[in-house]
């Protein structure tokens, strides 16, 4: 896979795919510009080297139609402020007018295409659309890690129609950390998984079974595993249609060397209402009217001990309903344990990343992944369509 350093972009027209899928408020103001800022090293490097820069991104789910509310107009404005240069916003993604703008582009100038998902052909990875995207383009750079698990036209098909394709700084860093972890982790390798849905995480567990030394489970997903063992979990969140899958996974785990942990105690309440009275238990059955909303103190202690001995840590998914103070202890304490360990630590997932910032330990984490879904799929499959396309070029 080529990186930015392998390109000599001076005077070349470069198509840069980024992830500017930022949250907007009702007045279409950007609520959080982290994703734009994350791409600045790549953008600035290309501009300093005098590339003619075309930038493309998706925003929301316009489903193949021009949706004015999902225009990249606010992004163009914010990006222009951040790089102190004019950003020309194209009226569309492809077409005669856009081609004209591409041809007129000078060295060090920036043309931002409209939302690539205004065309259905983007998500269909359509060849003709990709050829149009690549019109007038010499080099392609991908810095949209969060989109690399999608075989879309601006991520995969476009690469066939350019002279050279490279990873931007963000994508390069993500791939470096995640490949090292998947292919040759320093041991002990501890994997911490939590969050709401077991279905999202089962492929990750399967992908790591023969690599991880310890898998620590928290969050609601634990209760699908408990239910699969025939235990009564009260009103805890269970994915009924995944019980059989969880059960066969538990059987497979017995055959592997990995140590698989479920919580040994639980913080319970009747609901997540802040005023709902919480109590802790370490035995089943859980009371019929209550739900488990966080891991308990014994689990925190056990997990923290295992984490403190790790050399590599991957964490995805909070240990409880961390958005509510009464159920945030487990997540906060595990975040602290990860931050205080000597291990190379990688955290992925929107809510997990938010939890680490909330706990105030983000700067002590080795790598905070910008793509939750993409990092999980990378771990499950060992590769992503967007990365594979860059590598094969
Ligand atoms: P990430 O975004 O980090 O990948 P997920 O989206 O998988 O994480 O899960 C996060 C959500 O899981 C949070 O909204 C949290 O409240 C919820 N959650 C965690 N533990 C529980 C639980 N025991 N019961 C209900 N919801 C839970
Ligand atoms: Mg989430």
Coordinates of N, CA and C in Angstrom, one line a residue, residues 217-356:
X217 N -16.1 -9.6 28.8 CA -17.3 -9.2 28.3 C -18.1 -8.3 29.3
X218 N -18.6 -7.2 28.9 CA -19.5 -6.4 29.7 C -20.7 -5.9 28.9
X219 N -21.4 -4.9 29.4 CA -22.5 -4.3 28.7 C -23.7 -5.3 28.6
X220 N -24.7 -4.9 27.8 CA -25.9 -5.7 27.6 C -25.6 -7.0 27.0
X221 N -24.5 -7.1 26.1 CA -24.3 -8.3 25.3 C -24.0 -9.5 26.3
X222 N -23.5 -9.2 27.5 CA -23.2 -10.3 28.4 C -24.5 -11.2 28.7
X223 N -25.7 -10.5 28.7 CA -26.9 -11.1 29.1 C -27.5 -12.1 28.1
X224 N -27.1 -11.9 26.8 CA -27.5 -12.9 25.8 C -26.6 -14.2 26.0
X225 N -25.4 -14.0 26.5 CA -24.5 -15.2 26.8 C -25.1 -15.9 28.0
X226 N -25.5 -15.1 29.1 CA -26.0 -15.7 30.3 C -27.3 -16.5 30.0
X227 N -28.1 -15.9 29.2 CA -29.4 -16.5 28.8 C -29.1 -17.8 28.0
X228 N -28.0 -17.8 27.2 CA -27.7 -19.0 26.4 C -27.2 -20.1 27.3
X229 N -26.8 -19.8 28.5 CA -26.4 -20.8 29.5 C -27.6 -21.2 30.4
X230 N -28.8 -20.7 30.0 CA -30.0 -21.1 30.7 C -30.3 -20.3 32.0
X231 N -29.5 -19.2 32.2 CA -29.7 -18.4 33.4 C -30.8 -17.4 33.2
X232 N -31.5 -17.0 34.3 CA -32.5 -16.1 34.3 C -32.0 -14.7 34.5
X233 N -32.2 -13.8 33.5 CA -31.6 -12.5 33.5 C -32.6 -11.3 33.8
X234 N -33.8 -11.7 34.3 CA -34.8 -10.6 34.5 C -35.1 -9.9 33.2
X235 N -35.2 -8.6 33.3 CA -35.5 -7.8 32.2 C -34.3 -7.2 31.4
X236 N -33.1 -7.8 31.7 CA -31.9 -7.3 31.0 C -32.1 -7.5 29.5
X237 N -31.4 -6.6 28.8 CA -31.5 -6.6 27.3 C -30.9 -7.9 26.8
X238 N -31.7 -8.7 26.0 CA -31.3 -9.9 25.5 C -31.7 -9.9 24.0
X239 N -30.8 -10.4 23.1 CA -31.2 -10.6 21.7 C -31.6 -12.0 21.6
X240 N -32.9 -12.2 21.6 CA -33.5 -13.6 21.6 C -33.1 -14.4 20.4
X241 N -33.0 -13.7 19.3 CA -32.7 -14.4 18.0 C -31.2 -14.7 17.9
X242 N -30.4 -14.3 18.9 CA -28.9 -14.6 18.9 C -28.5 -15.6 20.0
X243 N -29.5 -16.1 20.7 CA -29.2 -17.0 21.8 C -28.5 -18.3 21.3
X244 N -29.0 -18.8 20.3 CA -28.5 -20.1 19.7 C -27.0 -19.8 19.2
X245 N -26.8 -18.7 18.6 CA -25.5 -18.4 18.1 C -24.5 -18.2 19.3
X246 N -25.0 -17.5 20.3 CA -24.1 -17.3 21.5 C -23.8 -18.6 22.1
X247 N -24.7 -19.5 22.2 CA -24.5 -20.8 22.8 C -23.5 -21.6 22.0
X248 N -23.6 -21.6 20.7 CA -22.6 -22.4 19.9 C -21.2 -21.7 20.0
X249 N -21.2 -20.4 20.1 CA -19.9 -19.7 20.3 C -19.3 -20.1 21.7
X250 N -20.1 -20.2 22.7 CA -19.6 -20.6 24.0 C -19.0 -22.0 23.9
X251 N -19.6 -22.9 23.2 CA -19.0 -24.2 23.0 C -17.7 -24.2 22.3
X252 N -17.6 -23.3 21.2 CA -16.3 -23.2 20.5 C -15.2 -22.7 21.4
X253 N -15.6 -21.7 22.3 CA -14.6 -21.1 23.2 C -14.0 -22.1 24.1
X254 N -14.7 -23.1 24.5 CA -14.2 -24.2 25.4 C -13.1 -24.9 24.7
X255 N -13.1 -25.0 23.4 CA -12.0 -25.7 22.6 C -10.8 -24.9 22.5
X256 N -10.9 -23.5 22.7 CA -9.8 -22.6 22.4 C -9.0 -22.4 23.7
X257 N -7.8 -21.8 23.5 CA -6.9 -21.5 24.7 C -7.4 -20.3 25.4
X258 N -8.1 -19.4 24.7 CA -8.5 -18.1 25.3 C -9.3 -18.2 26.6
X259 N -9.1 -17.3 27.5 CA -10.0 -17.2 28.7 C -11.1 -16.2 28.4
X260 N -12.3 -16.7 28.6 CA -13.5 -15.9 28.2 C -14.2 -15.5 29.5
X261 N -14.3 -14.3 29.8 CA -15.0 -13.8 31.1 C -16.3 -13.1 30.9
X262 N -17.3 -13.5 31.7 CA -18.5 -12.7 31.8 C -18.6 -12.1 33.1
X263 N -19.3 -11.0 33.3 CA -19.4 -10.3 34.6 C -19.7 -11.3 35.8
X264 N -19.0 -11.1 36.9 CA -19.3 -11.9 38.1 C -20.3 -11.2 39.0
X265 N -20.5 -9.9 38.8 CA -21.6 -9.2 39.6 C -22.2 -8.1 38.7
X266 N -23.4 -7.6 39.1 CA -24.2 -6.8 38.2 C -24.8 -5.7 39.0
X267 N -24.9 -4.5 38.4 CA -25.6 -3.4 39.0 C -27.0 -3.4 38.3
X268 N -28.1 -3.5 39.1 CA -29.4 -3.7 38.6 C -30.3 -2.5 39.0
X269 N -31.3 -2.2 38.1 CA -32.3 -1.2 38.5 C -33.6 -1.6 37.7
X270 N -34.7 -1.0 38.0 CA -35.9 -1.3 37.3 C -35.9 -0.7 35.9
X271 N -35.2 0.5 35.8 CA -35.1 1.1 34.5 C -33.9 2.1 34.5
X272 N -33.6 2.8 33.4 CA -32.4 3.6 33.4 C -32.7 5.0 33.9
X273 N -33.9 5.3 34.4 CA -34.3 6.5 35.0 C -33.3 6.9 36.1
X274 N -32.8 8.2 36.0 CA -31.7 8.5 37.0 C -32.1 8.3 38.4
X275 N -33.4 8.4 38.7 CA -33.8 8.3 40.1 C -34.1 6.8 40.5
X276 N -34.0 5.9 39.4 CA -34.3 4.5 39.7 C -33.2 4.0 40.7
X277 N -33.7 3.3 41.7 CA -32.8 2.8 42.8 C -32.0 1.6 42.3
X278 N -30.6 1.8 42.4 CA -29.8 0.7 41.9 C -29.4 -0.2 43.0
X279 N -29.2 -1.5 42.7 CA -28.6 -2.5 43.7 C -27.7 -3.4 43.0
X280 N -26.8 -4.1 43.8 CA -25.8 -4.9 43.2 C -26.0 -6.4 43.6
X281 N -25.8 -7.3 42.7 CA -26.0 -8.7 43.0 C -24.9 -9.5 42.3
X282 N -24.5 -10.7 42.9 CA -23.5 -11.5 42.3 C -24.1 -12.9 42.0
X283 N -25.4 -13.1 42.0 CA -26.0 -14.4 41.8 C -27.2 -14.3 40.9
X284 N -27.5 -15.5 40.3 CA -28.7 -15.7 39.4 C -29.7 -16.5 40.2
X285 N -31.0 -16.4 40.0 CA -31.6 -15.6 38.9 C -31.6 -14.1 39.3
X286 N -31.5 -13.2 38.3 CA -31.7 -11.8 38.5 C -33.2 -11.6 38.8
X287 N -33.5 -10.6 39.7 CA -34.9 -10.4 40.0 C -35.7 -10.1 38.7
X288 N -36.9 -10.7 38.6 CA -37.7 -10.6 37.3 C -38.0 -9.2 36.9
X289 N -38.1 -8.2 37.8 CA -38.5 -6.9 37.4 C -37.4 -6.0 37.1
X290 N -36.1 -6.5 37.3 CA -35.0 -5.6 37.1 C -34.1 -6.0 35.9
X291 N -33.3 -5.0 35.5 CA -32.4 -5.2 34.4 C -31.0 -4.8 34.8
X292 N -30.0 -5.6 34.3 CA -28.6 -5.3 34.6 C -28.1 -4.2 33.7
X293 N -27.6 -3.1 34.3 CA -27.2 -1.9 33.6 C -25.8 -1.5 33.7
X294 N -25.0 -2.3 34.5 CA -23.6 -2.0 34.6 C -22.9 -3.3 35.2
X295 N -21.6 -3.4 35.0 CA -20.8 -4.4 35.7 C -20.6 -4.0 37.2
X296 N -20.5 -4.9 38.1 CA -20.4 -4.6 39.5 C -19.0 -4.5 40.0
X297 N -18.7 -4.2 41.3 CA -17.4 -3.9 41.8 C -16.4 -5.1 41.7
X298 N -16.9 -6.4 41.9 CA -16.0 -7.5 41.8 C -15.5 -7.7 40.3
X299 N -16.4 -7.5 39.4 CA -16.1 -7.6 38.0 C -15.0 -6.5 37.6
X300 N -15.3 -5.3 38.1 CA -14.3 -4.2 37.8 C -12.9 -4.6 38.3
X301 N -12.9 -5.1 39.5 CA -11.6 -5.5 40.1 C -10.9 -6.6 39.3
X302 N -11.7 -7.6 39.0 CA -11.1 -8.8 38.2 C -10.6 -8.3 36.8
X303 N -11.4 -7.5 36.1 CA -11.1 -7.1 34.8 C -9.9 -6.1 34.9
X304 N -9.8 -5.3 35.9 CA -8.7 -4.3 36.0 C -7.4 -5.0 36.2
X305 N -7.5 -6.1 37.0 CA -6.3 -6.9 37.3 C -5.7 -7.5 36.0
X306 N -6.6 -8.1 35.2 CA -6.2 -8.7 33.9 C -5.7 -7.6 32.9
X307 N -6.3 -6.5 32.9 CA -5.9 -5.4 32.0 C -4.5 -4.9 32.4
X308 N -4.2 -4.8 33.7 CA -3.0 -4.3 34.2 C -1.8 -5.1 33.7
X309 N -2.0 -6.4 33.4 CA -0.9 -7.3 32.9 C -0.8 -7.4 31.4
X310 N -1.8 -6.7 30.7 CA -1.8 -6.8 29.2 C -0.6 -6.0 28.6
X311 N -0.3 -6.5 27.4 CA 0.7 -5.8 26.5 C 0.0 -5.2 25.3
X312 N -1.1 -5.8 24.9 CA -2.0 -5.2 23.9 C -3.4 -5.3 24.4
X313 N -4.2 -4.2 24.1 CA -5.6 -4.1 24.5 C -6.4 -3.6 23.4
X314 N -7.5 -4.3 23.1 CA -8.5 -3.7 22.2 C -9.8 -3.6 23.0
X315 N -10.4 -2.4 22.9 CA -11.7 -2.2 23.6 C -12.7 -1.7 22.7
X316 N -13.9 -2.3 22.6 CA -15.0 -1.8 21.9 C -16.3 -2.0 22.7
X317 N -17.1 -1.0 23.0 CA -18.4 -1.1 23.6 C -18.3 -0.9 25.1
X318 N -19.1 0.1 25.6 CA -19.1 0.4 27.1 C -19.6 -0.8 27.9
X319 N -19.2 -0.8 29.2 CA -19.5 -1.8 30.2 C -20.9 -1.7 30.7
X320 N -21.5 -0.6 30.5 CA -22.9 -0.4 31.0 C -23.5 0.8 30.4
X321 N -24.6 1.3 30.9 CA -25.3 2.4 30.4 C -24.6 3.7 30.9
X322 N -23.4 4.0 30.3 CA -22.5 5.0 30.9 C -23.0 6.4 30.7
X323 N -24.1 6.5 29.9 CA -24.7 7.9 29.7 C -25.3 8.3 31.0
X324 N -25.8 7.4 31.9 CA -26.4 7.7 33.1 C -25.4 7.5 34.2
X325 N -25.2 8.5 35.1 CA -24.1 8.5 36.1 C -24.2 7.2 36.9
X326 N -25.4 6.8 37.4 CA -25.5 5.7 38.3 C -25.0 4.4 37.7
X327 N -24.9 4.3 36.3 CA -24.5 3.1 35.7 C -23.2 3.3 34.9
X328 N -22.4 4.3 35.2 CA -21.2 4.7 34.4 C -19.9 4.2 35.1
X329 N -20.0 3.7 36.4 CA -18.8 3.3 37.1 C -18.0 2.3 36.4
X330 N -18.6 1.2 35.9 CA -17.9 0.1 35.3 C -17.1 0.6 34.1
X331 N -17.7 1.4 33.2 CA -17.1 1.9 32.0 C -15.9 2.9 32.4
X332 N -16.2 3.8 33.4 CA -15.1 4.7 33.8 C -13.9 4.0 34.4
X333 N -14.2 3.1 35.3 CA -13.1 2.3 35.9 C -12.3 1.5 34.9
X334 N -13.0 0.9 34.0 CA -12.3 0.1 32.9 C -11.4 1.1 32.1
X335 N -12.0 2.2 31.7 CA -11.3 3.2 31.0 C -10.0 3.6 31.7
X336 N -10.1 3.8 33.0 CA -8.9 4.2 33.8 C -7.9 3.0 33.8
X337 N -8.4 1.8 33.9 CA -7.5 0.7 34.0 C -6.7 0.6 32.6
X338 N -7.4 0.8 31.5 CA -6.8 0.7 30.2 C -5.8 1.8 30.1
X339 N -6.2 3.0 30.5 CA -5.3 4.2 30.4 C -4.0 4.0 31.3
X340 N -4.1 3.4 32.4 CA -3.0 3.2 33.3 C -2.1 2.0 33.0
X341 N -2.5 1.2 32.1 CA -1.7 0.0 31.7 C -0.6 0.4 30.8
X342 N 0.4 -0.4 30.7 CA 1.6 -0.1 29.9 C 1.4 -0.6 28.4
X343 N 0.2 -1.2 28.2 CA -0.1 -1.9 26.9 C -0.3 -0.9 25.8
X344 N -0.1 -1.3 24.6 CA -0.6 -0.6 23.4 C -2.1 -0.8 23.4
X345 N -2.8 0.4 23.5 CA -4.3 0.3 23.7 C -5.0 0.9 22.5
X346 N -5.9 0.2 22.0 CA -6.7 0.6 20.8 C -8.2 0.6 21.2
X347 N -8.8 1.7 20.9 CA -10.3 1.8 21.3 C -11.0 2.2 20.0
X348 N -12.1 1.5 19.7 CA -12.9 1.8 18.6 C -14.4 1.8 19.0
X349 N -15.2 2.6 18.2 CA -16.6 2.6 18.4 C -17.1 4.0 19.0
X350 N -18.1 4.5 18.4 CA -18.6 5.9 18.8 C -18.8 6.1 20.3
X351 N -19.5 5.1 20.9 CA -19.8 5.3 22.3 C -18.6 5.0 23.2
X352 N -17.8 4.1 22.8 CA -16.6 3.8 23.6 C -15.7 5.0 23.6
X353 N -15.5 5.6 22.5 CA -14.6 6.7 22.3 C -15.2 7.9 23.2
X354 N -16.5 8.1 23.1 CA -17.1 9.1 23.9 C -16.9 8.8 25.4
X355 N -17.0 7.6 25.8 CA -16.8 7.2 27.2 C -15.4 7.5 27.7
X356 N -14.4 7.2 26.8 CA -13.0 7.5 27.2 C -12.8 9.0 27.4

